[in-house]
């Protein structure tokens, strides 16, 4: 793969990471076209996650700063019956939403046989998940009134929304952002609120994936023929940051004016395209 191909994949990763359309489906399609193997694709995904994470932290810097201050508040005075500040509540919700998905990702990487991982990363699995979870997003988006805001977020809701990330960690094509937005909409949250909380709770997951990728680059054998050098990895992360920031800005602007239906239509079309291309693509 050339550097141009790597940068194209990084740009697609940045654009699709925060949209409810499955970044893994897009990266699979491009990686297969360019001839990357499963390990290289995972490493590229992990490094790109650093860039997309940075984009989210910049865009939601006020929320992030509030949550960080709230985290110190929680550490100094653990959750009690007293009323928490908005920042402390947000920090608590992010913390509660994270562990199940992290455990699922660790079990996937550490204990699931490579053959099972390859089966889950196969084109039929990704294509099917892209369609099925896209239709679930449509159902959640049109099902009744959706007026809840951040101040209505309960710890149970945070746990339920965060737990859905475990599905995305195991089944490529699900879309982490897509399934968390689906859960938030099903629980009654406004579209922009669902998107914002989905991105904020994604920070720990992306940080873990990004650090895993950075560690892989830093410790890789220079003679192993690895896909990325450390300098290439940093360029990839930078491209993912720029495209990710633009993607977040566009999504938040669009959700103030429209429903998730265009993303649902796109997902179904992408899934059908992947199924149609199966005879011409190498499965991983």
mmCIF file of C-alpha atoms in Angstrom, residues 3-283:
data_model
loop_
_atom_site.group_PDB
_atom_site.id
_atom_site.type_symbol
_atom_site.label_atom_id
_atom_site.label_comp_id
_atom_site.label_asym_id
_atom_site.label_seq_id
_atom_site.Cartn_x
_atom_site.Cartn_y
_atom_site.Cartn_z
ATOM 1 C CA UNK A 3 1.105 6.458 1.487
ATOM 2 C CA UNK A 4 -1.688 7.939 -0.645
ATOM 3 C CA UNK A 5 -3.772 4.811 -0.076
ATOM 4 C CA UNK A 6 -3.098 4.947 3.663
ATOM 5 C CA UNK A 7 -4.122 8.595 3.804
ATOM 6 C CA UNK A 8 -7.306 7.851 1.856
ATOM 7 C CA UNK A 9 -8.252 5.158 4.359
ATOM 8 C CA UNK A 10 -7.437 7.522 7.247
ATOM 9 C CA UNK A 11 -9.636 10.220 5.698
ATOM 10 C CA UNK A 12 -12.536 7.794 5.301
ATOM 11 C CA UNK A 13 -12.022 6.598 8.878
ATOM 12 C CA UNK A 14 -12.129 10.188 10.125
ATOM 13 C CA UNK A 15 -15.263 11.029 8.158
ATOM 14 C CA UNK A 16 -17.176 7.893 9.110
ATOM 15 C CA UNK A 17 -16.076 7.337 12.736
ATOM 16 C CA UNK A 18 -18.622 9.707 14.252
ATOM 17 C CA UNK A 19 -21.354 9.208 11.657
ATOM 18 C CA UNK A 20 -23.838 6.354 12.304
ATOM 19 C CA UNK A 21 -22.743 4.510 9.153
ATOM 20 C CA UNK A 22 -20.002 2.140 10.374
ATOM 21 C CA UNK A 23 -16.405 3.180 9.849
ATOM 22 C CA UNK A 24 -15.327 -0.484 9.932
ATOM 23 C CA UNK A 25 -17.440 -1.296 6.867
ATOM 24 C CA UNK A 26 -15.792 1.505 4.911
ATOM 25 C CA UNK A 27 -12.273 0.658 6.078
ATOM 26 C CA UNK A 28 -12.866 -3.022 5.262
ATOM 27 C CA UNK A 29 -13.955 -2.122 1.742
ATOM 28 C CA UNK A 30 -10.938 0.105 1.079
ATOM 29 C CA UNK A 31 -8.426 -2.128 2.867
ATOM 30 C CA UNK A 32 -9.550 -5.142 0.886
ATOM 31 C CA UNK A 33 -9.344 -3.152 -2.335
ATOM 32 C CA UNK A 34 -5.818 -1.992 -1.489
ATOM 33 C CA UNK A 35 -4.656 -5.418 -0.298
ATOM 34 C CA UNK A 36 -4.191 -4.867 3.445
ATOM 35 C CA UNK A 37 -4.456 -7.935 5.662
ATOM 36 C CA UNK A 38 -6.554 -8.148 8.814
ATOM 37 C CA UNK A 39 -3.741 -7.212 11.215
ATOM 38 C CA UNK A 40 -2.724 -4.205 9.133
ATOM 39 C CA UNK A 41 -6.320 -3.046 8.946
ATOM 40 C CA UNK A 42 -6.747 -3.274 12.722
ATOM 41 C CA UNK A 43 -3.518 -1.328 13.274
ATOM 42 C CA UNK A 44 -4.575 1.361 10.814
ATOM 43 C CA UNK A 45 -7.964 1.624 12.527
ATOM 44 C CA UNK A 46 -6.344 1.966 15.938
ATOM 45 C CA UNK A 47 -3.966 4.720 14.850
ATOM 46 C CA UNK A 48 -6.758 6.609 13.075
ATOM 47 C CA UNK A 49 -8.734 6.468 16.322
ATOM 48 C CA UNK A 50 -6.199 8.796 17.936
ATOM 49 C CA UNK A 51 -7.000 11.424 15.336
ATOM 50 C CA UNK A 52 -10.766 11.039 15.535
ATOM 51 C CA UNK A 53 -10.584 11.132 19.346
ATOM 52 C CA UNK A 54 -8.633 14.389 19.222
ATOM 53 C CA UNK A 55 -11.254 15.826 16.874
ATOM 54 C CA UNK A 56 -14.051 15.010 19.318
ATOM 55 C CA UNK A 57 -12.113 16.470 22.261
ATOM 56 C CA UNK A 58 -11.604 19.716 20.365
ATOM 57 C CA UNK A 59 -15.203 20.038 19.170
ATOM 58 C CA UNK A 60 -16.728 19.238 22.576
ATOM 59 C CA UNK A 61 -13.952 20.928 24.553
ATOM 60 C CA UNK A 62 -16.401 22.669 26.908
ATOM 61 C CA UNK A 63 -18.183 19.407 27.734
ATOM 62 C CA UNK A 64 -14.846 17.608 28.084
ATOM 63 C CA UNK A 65 -13.467 20.285 30.418
ATOM 64 C CA UNK A 66 -16.654 20.181 32.469
ATOM 65 C CA UNK A 67 -16.471 16.387 32.727
ATOM 66 C CA UNK A 68 -12.807 16.494 33.773
ATOM 67 C CA UNK A 69 -13.550 18.994 36.540
ATOM 68 C CA UNK A 70 -16.573 16.885 37.479
ATOM 69 C CA UNK A 71 -14.355 13.806 37.626
ATOM 70 C CA UNK A 72 -12.209 15.460 40.284
ATOM 71 C CA UNK A 73 -15.401 16.367 42.130
ATOM 72 C CA UNK A 74 -16.461 12.723 42.077
ATOM 73 C CA UNK A 75 -13.049 11.603 43.307
ATOM 74 C CA UNK A 76 -13.177 14.050 46.179
ATOM 75 C CA UNK A 77 -16.776 13.263 47.127
ATOM 76 C CA UNK A 78 -18.132 9.967 45.692
ATOM 77 C CA UNK A 79 -21.708 9.821 44.449
ATOM 78 C CA UNK A 80 -24.177 10.310 47.275
ATOM 79 C CA UNK A 81 -27.773 11.378 47.535
ATOM 80 C CA UNK A 82 -26.694 15.013 47.289
ATOM 81 C CA UNK A 83 -27.230 16.755 43.951
ATOM 82 C CA UNK A 84 -24.247 16.531 41.619
ATOM 83 C CA UNK A 85 -23.043 19.386 39.447
ATOM 84 C CA UNK A 86 -23.700 19.007 35.696
ATOM 85 C CA UNK A 87 -20.014 18.239 35.096
ATOM 86 C CA UNK A 88 -19.933 15.587 37.804
ATOM 87 C CA UNK A 89 -23.094 13.964 36.442
ATOM 88 C CA UNK A 90 -21.611 13.907 32.936
ATOM 89 C CA UNK A 91 -18.371 12.401 34.242
ATOM 90 C CA UNK A 92 -20.293 9.765 36.168
ATOM 91 C CA UNK A 93 -22.374 8.883 33.102
ATOM 92 C CA UNK A 94 -19.261 8.505 30.917
ATOM 93 C CA UNK A 95 -17.608 6.326 33.567
ATOM 94 C CA UNK A 96 -20.700 4.144 33.947
ATOM 95 C CA UNK A 97 -21.069 3.776 30.165
ATOM 96 C CA UNK A 98 -17.526 2.500 29.602
ATOM 97 C CA UNK A 99 -16.606 -0.749 31.446
ATOM 98 C CA UNK A 100 -18.857 -3.245 29.640
ATOM 99 C CA UNK A 101 -17.538 -2.229 26.216
ATOM 100 C CA UNK A 102 -13.921 -2.249 27.388
ATOM 101 C CA UNK A 103 -14.308 -5.744 28.813
ATOM 102 C CA UNK A 104 -15.899 -6.928 25.566
ATOM 103 C CA UNK A 105 -13.036 -5.451 23.522
ATOM 104 C CA UNK A 106 -10.411 -7.034 25.797
ATOM 105 C CA UNK A 107 -12.112 -10.426 25.607
ATOM 106 C CA UNK A 108 -12.315 -10.094 21.815
ATOM 107 C CA UNK A 109 -8.614 -9.290 21.474
ATOM 108 C CA UNK A 110 -7.316 -11.593 24.192
ATOM 109 C CA UNK A 111 -9.431 -14.723 24.097
ATOM 110 C CA UNK A 112 -11.370 -14.986 20.843
ATOM 111 C CA UNK A 113 -9.552 -17.326 18.419
ATOM 112 C CA UNK A 114 -8.173 -15.720 15.287
ATOM 113 C CA UNK A 115 -10.446 -17.874 13.145
ATOM 114 C CA UNK A 116 -13.499 -16.509 14.975
ATOM 115 C CA UNK A 117 -12.209 -12.949 14.624
ATOM 116 C CA UNK A 118 -11.765 -13.476 10.892
ATOM 117 C CA UNK A 119 -15.303 -14.829 10.634
ATOM 118 C CA UNK A 120 -16.693 -11.790 12.433
ATOM 119 C CA UNK A 121 -14.680 -9.516 10.175
ATOM 120 C CA UNK A 122 -15.887 -11.250 7.028
ATOM 121 C CA UNK A 123 -17.704 -9.284 4.363
ATOM 122 C CA UNK A 124 -21.085 -11.055 4.888
ATOM 123 C CA UNK A 125 -20.993 -10.254 8.622
ATOM 124 C CA UNK A 126 -20.077 -6.608 8.071
ATOM 125 C CA UNK A 127 -22.635 -6.171 5.297
ATOM 126 C CA UNK A 128 -25.413 -7.812 7.320
ATOM 127 C CA UNK A 129 -24.639 -5.768 10.425
ATOM 128 C CA UNK A 130 -24.546 -2.569 8.379
ATOM 129 C CA UNK A 131 -28.081 -3.208 7.135
ATOM 130 C CA UNK A 132 -29.656 -4.648 10.298
ATOM 131 C CA UNK A 133 -28.360 -1.994 12.691
ATOM 132 C CA UNK A 134 -29.169 0.710 10.160
ATOM 133 C CA UNK A 135 -32.800 -0.399 10.190
ATOM 134 C CA UNK A 136 -32.752 -0.424 14.000
ATOM 135 C CA UNK A 137 -31.571 3.191 13.922
ATOM 136 C CA UNK A 138 -34.509 4.076 11.671
ATOM 137 C CA UNK A 139 -36.942 2.342 14.044
ATOM 138 C CA UNK A 140 -35.563 4.145 17.103
ATOM 139 C CA UNK A 141 -35.551 7.488 15.309
ATOM 140 C CA UNK A 142 -39.224 7.415 14.311
ATOM 141 C CA UNK A 143 -40.633 5.699 17.412
ATOM 142 C CA UNK A 144 -42.621 8.311 19.325
ATOM 143 C CA UNK A 145 -41.549 11.702 20.768
ATOM 144 C CA UNK A 146 -37.906 12.300 21.589
ATOM 145 C CA UNK A 147 -37.477 15.309 23.893
ATOM 146 C CA UNK A 148 -35.052 14.278 26.650
ATOM 147 C CA UNK A 149 -31.877 16.290 27.164
ATOM 148 C CA UNK A 150 -28.613 15.769 29.034
ATOM 149 C CA UNK A 151 -30.116 16.863 32.347
ATOM 150 C CA UNK A 152 -32.616 14.001 31.996
ATOM 151 C CA UNK A 153 -29.850 11.407 31.691
ATOM 152 C CA UNK A 154 -30.006 8.787 34.448
ATOM 153 C CA UNK A 155 -27.211 6.444 35.420
ATOM 154 C CA UNK A 156 -29.321 3.518 34.222
ATOM 155 C CA UNK A 157 -29.728 5.138 30.828
ATOM 156 C CA UNK A 158 -25.980 5.800 30.641
ATOM 157 C CA UNK A 159 -25.307 2.160 31.474
ATOM 158 C CA UNK A 160 -27.770 0.911 28.856
ATOM 159 C CA UNK A 161 -26.445 3.197 26.112
ATOM 160 C CA UNK A 162 -22.834 2.419 26.962
ATOM 161 C CA UNK A 163 -23.440 -1.322 27.072
ATOM 162 C CA UNK A 164 -24.443 -1.321 23.408
ATOM 163 C CA UNK A 165 -20.857 -0.397 22.544
ATOM 164 C CA UNK A 166 -19.927 -3.978 23.401
ATOM 165 C CA UNK A 167 -21.854 -5.156 20.343
ATOM 166 C CA UNK A 168 -19.909 -2.775 18.116
ATOM 167 C CA UNK A 169 -16.632 -3.913 19.677
ATOM 168 C CA UNK A 170 -17.361 -7.485 18.637
ATOM 169 C CA UNK A 171 -19.313 -7.165 15.375
ATOM 170 C CA UNK A 172 -17.766 -4.896 12.712
ATOM 171 C CA UNK A 173 -20.377 -3.080 10.680
ATOM 172 C CA UNK A 174 -22.527 -2.347 13.734
ATOM 173 C CA UNK A 175 -21.135 1.199 14.114
ATOM 174 C CA UNK A 176 -20.289 2.214 17.666
ATOM 175 C CA UNK A 177 -21.711 5.683 17.160
ATOM 176 C CA UNK A 178 -24.721 4.288 15.328
ATOM 177 C CA UNK A 179 -25.755 1.788 17.986
ATOM 178 C CA UNK A 180 -25.289 4.243 20.867
ATOM 179 C CA UNK A 181 -27.331 6.882 19.023
ATOM 180 C CA UNK A 182 -29.954 4.200 18.389
ATOM 181 C CA UNK A 183 -30.096 3.358 22.099
ATOM 182 C CA UNK A 184 -30.281 7.023 23.116
ATOM 183 C CA UNK A 185 -33.077 7.721 20.627
ATOM 184 C CA UNK A 186 -34.969 4.631 21.799
ATOM 185 C CA UNK A 187 -34.726 5.993 25.362
ATOM 186 C CA UNK A 188 -36.238 9.304 24.279
ATOM 187 C CA UNK A 189 -33.303 11.677 23.781
ATOM 188 C CA UNK A 190 -33.223 14.435 21.173
ATOM 189 C CA UNK A 191 -31.139 13.752 18.078
ATOM 190 C CA UNK A 192 -28.366 16.208 18.885
ATOM 191 C CA UNK A 193 -28.278 15.053 22.505
ATOM 192 C CA UNK A 194 -28.077 11.424 21.394
ATOM 193 C CA UNK A 195 -25.191 12.241 19.052
ATOM 194 C CA UNK A 196 -23.316 14.328 21.628
ATOM 195 C CA UNK A 197 -23.532 11.704 24.370
ATOM 196 C CA UNK A 198 -22.591 8.975 21.893
ATOM 197 C CA UNK A 199 -19.394 10.840 21.032
ATOM 198 C CA UNK A 200 -18.499 11.694 24.629
ATOM 199 C CA UNK A 201 -18.818 8.110 25.864
ATOM 200 C CA UNK A 202 -16.728 6.962 22.907
ATOM 201 C CA UNK A 203 -13.660 8.781 24.239
ATOM 202 C CA UNK A 204 -12.392 6.022 26.584
ATOM 203 C CA UNK A 205 -12.913 3.328 23.927
ATOM 204 C CA UNK A 206 -11.105 5.279 21.220
ATOM 205 C CA UNK A 207 -8.339 6.221 23.634
ATOM 206 C CA UNK A 208 -7.763 2.562 24.479
ATOM 207 C CA UNK A 209 -7.799 1.549 20.796
ATOM 208 C CA UNK A 210 -5.522 4.422 19.826
ATOM 209 C CA UNK A 211 -2.985 3.687 22.539
ATOM 210 C CA UNK A 212 -3.033 0.032 21.526
ATOM 211 C CA UNK A 213 -2.212 1.050 17.966
ATOM 212 C CA UNK A 214 0.497 3.495 19.035
ATOM 213 C CA UNK A 215 2.073 0.799 21.199
ATOM 214 C CA UNK A 216 1.992 -1.604 18.260
ATOM 215 C CA UNK A 217 3.803 0.915 16.088
ATOM 216 C CA UNK A 218 6.383 1.802 18.727
ATOM 217 C CA UNK A 219 7.258 -1.828 19.476
ATOM 218 C CA UNK A 220 7.020 -3.245 15.947
ATOM 219 C CA UNK A 221 10.081 -4.981 14.513
ATOM 220 C CA UNK A 222 11.484 -2.622 11.834
ATOM 221 C CA UNK A 223 12.228 -5.665 9.653
ATOM 222 C CA UNK A 224 8.781 -7.235 10.014
ATOM 223 C CA UNK A 225 7.306 -5.493 6.989
ATOM 224 C CA UNK A 226 4.693 -3.685 9.065
ATOM 225 C CA UNK A 227 2.174 -1.612 7.172
ATOM 226 C CA UNK A 228 2.882 1.616 9.060
ATOM 227 C CA UNK A 229 6.017 3.247 10.352
ATOM 228 C CA UNK A 230 5.671 5.481 13.407
ATOM 229 C CA UNK A 231 5.938 8.638 11.280
ATOM 230 C CA UNK A 232 3.342 7.293 8.823
ATOM 231 C CA UNK A 233 1.081 6.545 11.775
ATOM 232 C CA UNK A 234 1.272 10.132 12.989
ATOM 233 C CA UNK A 235 0.390 11.432 9.522
ATOM 234 C CA UNK A 236 -2.553 9.037 9.384
ATOM 235 C CA UNK A 237 -3.734 10.283 12.799
ATOM 236 C CA UNK A 238 -3.455 13.907 11.621
ATOM 237 C CA UNK A 239 -5.577 13.239 8.526
ATOM 238 C CA UNK A 240 -8.176 11.423 10.657
ATOM 239 C CA UNK A 241 -8.239 14.435 13.017
ATOM 240 C CA UNK A 242 -8.958 16.951 10.245
ATOM 241 C CA UNK A 243 -11.627 14.861 8.539
ATOM 242 C CA UNK A 244 -13.101 13.780 11.874
ATOM 243 C CA UNK A 245 -13.511 17.383 13.032
ATOM 244 C CA UNK A 246 -15.277 18.298 9.796
ATOM 245 C CA UNK A 247 -17.501 15.229 10.126
ATOM 246 C CA UNK A 248 -18.593 16.066 13.675
ATOM 247 C CA UNK A 249 -19.366 19.659 12.722
ATOM 248 C CA UNK A 250 -21.428 18.512 9.743
ATOM 249 C CA UNK A 251 -23.336 15.868 11.713
ATOM 250 C CA UNK A 252 -24.327 18.210 14.534
ATOM 251 C CA UNK A 253 -25.458 20.830 12.042
ATOM 252 C CA UNK A 254 -27.508 18.326 10.027
ATOM 253 C CA UNK A 255 -29.234 16.752 13.032
ATOM 254 C CA UNK A 256 -30.685 20.133 13.962
ATOM 255 C CA UNK A 257 -32.582 20.099 10.659
ATOM 256 C CA UNK A 258 -33.254 16.492 9.698
ATOM 257 C CA UNK A 259 -33.743 12.922 10.893
ATOM 258 C CA UNK A 260 -31.344 9.978 10.695
ATOM 259 C CA UNK A 261 -33.157 8.641 7.598
ATOM 260 C CA UNK A 262 -30.428 9.636 5.064
ATOM 261 C CA UNK A 263 -27.874 7.685 7.106
ATOM 262 C CA UNK A 264 -30.212 4.696 7.258
ATOM 263 C CA UNK A 265 -30.682 4.729 3.484
ATOM 264 C CA UNK A 266 -26.931 5.009 3.009
ATOM 265 C CA UNK A 267 -26.278 2.069 5.339
ATOM 266 C CA UNK A 268 -28.732 -0.181 3.566
ATOM 267 C CA UNK A 269 -27.238 0.765 0.192
ATOM 268 C CA UNK A 270 -23.698 0.154 1.489
ATOM 269 C CA UNK A 271 -24.656 -3.253 2.864
ATOM 270 C CA UNK A 272 -26.219 -4.256 -0.431
ATOM 271 C CA UNK A 273 -23.105 -3.031 -2.257
ATOM 272 C CA UNK A 274 -20.873 -5.128 -0.014
ATOM 273 C CA UNK A 275 -22.986 -8.217 -0.660
ATOM 274 C CA UNK A 276 -22.893 -7.532 -4.385
ATOM 275 C CA UNK A 277 -19.091 -7.142 -4.353
ATOM 276 C CA UNK A 278 -18.437 -10.336 -2.415
ATOM 277 C CA UNK A 279 -17.519 -12.413 -5.486
ATOM 278 C CA UNK A 280 -14.864 -9.840 -6.383
ATOM 279 C CA UNK A 281 -13.398 -9.263 -2.907
ATOM 280 C CA UNK A 282 -11.039 -11.368 -0.827
ATOM 281 C CA UNK A 283 -12.540 -12.275 2.515
#
